[in-house]
Amino acid sequence: DSGVTQTPKHLITATGQRVTLRCSPRSGDLSVYWYQQSLDQGLQFLIQYYNGEERAKGNILERFSAQQFPDLHSELNLSSLELGDSALYFCASSVGPGASSTNEKLFFGSGTQLSVL
Amino acid sequence: QQQVKQSPQSLIVQKGGIPIINCAYENTAFDYFPWYQQFPGKGPALLIAIRPDVSEKKEGRFTISFNKSAKQFSLHIMDSQPGDSATYFCASISYNFNKFYFGSGTKLNVKP
């Protein structure tokens, strides 16, 4: 058990809808990362938050947004869903902001499987 | 554009064999190269990692070989076991530039 909690485990919805994925990082971790895993794209980095602030942005669509709350949990909001958004969404956490002077380790949750029908 | 290219896509070896998974990266700004292991239904878990100032790192049966000039690194699993059957991802990270890229994954099957 990595200590990172993601809910829900499975989500089935229809095109055009909006969903929210939730992540609770490991105790003491200040950074939260969101990744999308699909069969043909592998693991794609979406976005990172550190202590409530956006720190890094990857291949995140404009229809997607995220935030990290004062209690450090994070939510990923996916709107105007399309069939191609069906994927496994992972949250990961780490202690610090990811500075190159430290050996940051990412701890992944078990993921949320999103199916858009 | 794929920042990290991983091969092969899948690999089957017999128990005791030495599977080798290769990754190549483009950006010389990357300064941290971890490997992650993922079992079905689970999130990836850090297996071993290397920085570009060393050419090899061993942890148990897992070894990373790193070739900075060729911008390539590989994972070797010594004396592989059926329990090593999983999907393996390499990653290239540049913390200074906040860039995190994963390879496309290699599904390893170790036959008893």
CSV table of C-alpha atoms in Angstrom, one decimal, chain B residues 5-96:
chain,number,residue,atom,x,y,z
B,5,LYS,CA,11.2,5.8,-26.2
B,6,GLN,CA,10.9,2.5,-24.5
B,7,SER,CA,11.4,-1.0,-26.0
B,8,PRO,CA,10.4,-3.7,-26.4
B,9,GLN,CA,6.6,-3.4,-25.9
B,10,SER,CA,6.5,-6.9,-24.5
B,11,LEU,CA,8.9,-9.5,-23.4
B,12,ILE,CA,8.7,-13.2,-22.5
B,13,VAL,CA,11.5,-15.0,-20.8
B,14,GLN,CA,12.0,-18.2,-18.9
B,15,LYS,CA,12.6,-18.3,-15.2
B,16,GLY,CA,16.2,-17.5,-14.5
B,17,GLY,CA,16.6,-15.5,-17.7
B,18,ILE,CA,17.8,-11.9,-17.8
B,19,PRO,CA,15.2,-9.6,-19.5
B,20,ILE,CA,16.6,-6.3,-20.7
B,21,ILE,CA,14.4,-3.3,-21.2
B,22,ASN,CA,15.7,-0.2,-23.0
B,23,CYS,CA,14.9,3.4,-23.0
B,24,ALA,CA,16.2,6.4,-25.0
B,25,TYR,CA,15.7,10.0,-24.2
B,26,GLU,CA,16.0,13.2,-26.2
B,27,ASN,CA,16.4,16.1,-23.8
B,28,THR,CA,19.8,16.5,-22.1
B,29,ALA,CA,18.1,18.5,-19.3
B,30,PHE,CA,16.8,15.3,-17.7
B,31,ASP,CA,18.7,14.6,-14.5
B,32,TYR,CA,16.8,11.7,-12.9
B,33,PHE,CA,16.0,8.3,-14.5
B,34,PRO,CA,13.7,6.0,-12.4
B,35,TRP,CA,12.2,2.7,-13.3
B,36,TYR,CA,8.7,1.8,-12.1
B,37,GLN,CA,7.0,-1.6,-11.8
B,38,GLN,CA,3.3,-1.9,-12.2
B,39,PHE,CA,1.2,-5.0,-11.3
B,40,PRO,CA,-2.3,-5.4,-12.7
B,41,GLY,CA,-4.8,-3.3,-10.8
B,42,LYS,CA,-2.1,-1.3,-9.0
B,43,GLY,CA,-0.4,2.0,-9.5
B,44,PRO,CA,3.3,2.1,-10.6
B,45,ALA,CA,5.8,1.7,-7.8
B,46,LEU,CA,9.4,2.9,-7.8
B,47,LEU,CA,11.8,0.1,-8.4
B,48,ILE,CA,15.2,1.7,-8.9
B,49,ALA,CA,16.6,5.0,-10.1
B,50,ILE,CA,19.8,6.5,-11.4
B,51,ARG,CA,21.4,9.9,-11.9
B,52,PRO,CA,23.5,10.7,-15.0
B,53,ASP,CA,26.7,11.0,-13.0
B,54,VAL,CA,27.0,7.2,-12.7
B,55,SER,CA,27.0,4.5,-15.3
B,56,GLU,CA,25.5,1.6,-13.3
B,57,LYS,CA,23.4,1.1,-10.3
B,58,LYS,CA,22.4,-2.3,-8.7
B,59,GLU,CA,19.7,-3.0,-6.2
B,60,GLY,CA,19.2,-6.7,-5.5
B,61,ARG,CA,18.5,-8.4,-8.8
B,62,PHE,CA,17.8,-5.1,-10.6
B,63,THR,CA,20.5,-3.2,-12.4
B,64,ILE,CA,20.3,0.1,-14.4
B,65,SER,CA,22.9,0.7,-17.0
B,66,PHE,CA,23.3,4.3,-18.1
B,67,ASN,CA,25.0,5.7,-21.2
B,68,LYS,CA,25.0,9.4,-21.1
B,69,SER,CA,26.6,10.0,-24.4
B,70,ALA,CA,24.1,7.8,-26.2
B,71,LYS,CA,21.2,9.2,-24.1
B,72,GLN,CA,20.1,5.6,-23.3
B,73,PHE,CA,19.5,3.6,-20.2
B,74,SER,CA,18.4,0.1,-19.6
B,75,LEU,CA,17.0,-2.2,-16.9
B,76,HIS,CA,18.4,-5.7,-16.4
B,77,ILE,CA,16.6,-8.2,-14.2
B,78,MET,CA,19.0,-10.9,-13.0
B,79,ASP,CA,17.7,-14.5,-12.3
B,80,SER,CA,14.1,-13.4,-13.2
B,81,GLN,CA,11.2,-15.0,-11.4
B,82,PRO,CA,7.5,-15.4,-12.3
B,83,GLY,CA,6.8,-12.8,-9.6
B,84,ASP,CA,8.7,-10.3,-11.7
B,85,SER,CA,5.9,-10.5,-14.3
B,86,ALA,CA,4.6,-7.0,-14.5
B,87,THR,CA,4.7,-3.9,-16.7
B,88,TYR,CA,7.9,-1.8,-16.4
B,89,PHE,CA,8.1,1.9,-17.1
B,90,CYS,CA,11.2,4.0,-17.5
B,91,ALA,CA,11.0,7.7,-16.8
B,92,SER,CA,13.1,10.8,-17.5
B,93,ILE,CA,12.7,13.7,-15.1
B,94,SER,CA,14.1,17.2,-15.1
B,95,TYR,CA,13.2,18.7,-11.8
B,96,ASN,CA,14.8,22.1,-12.7
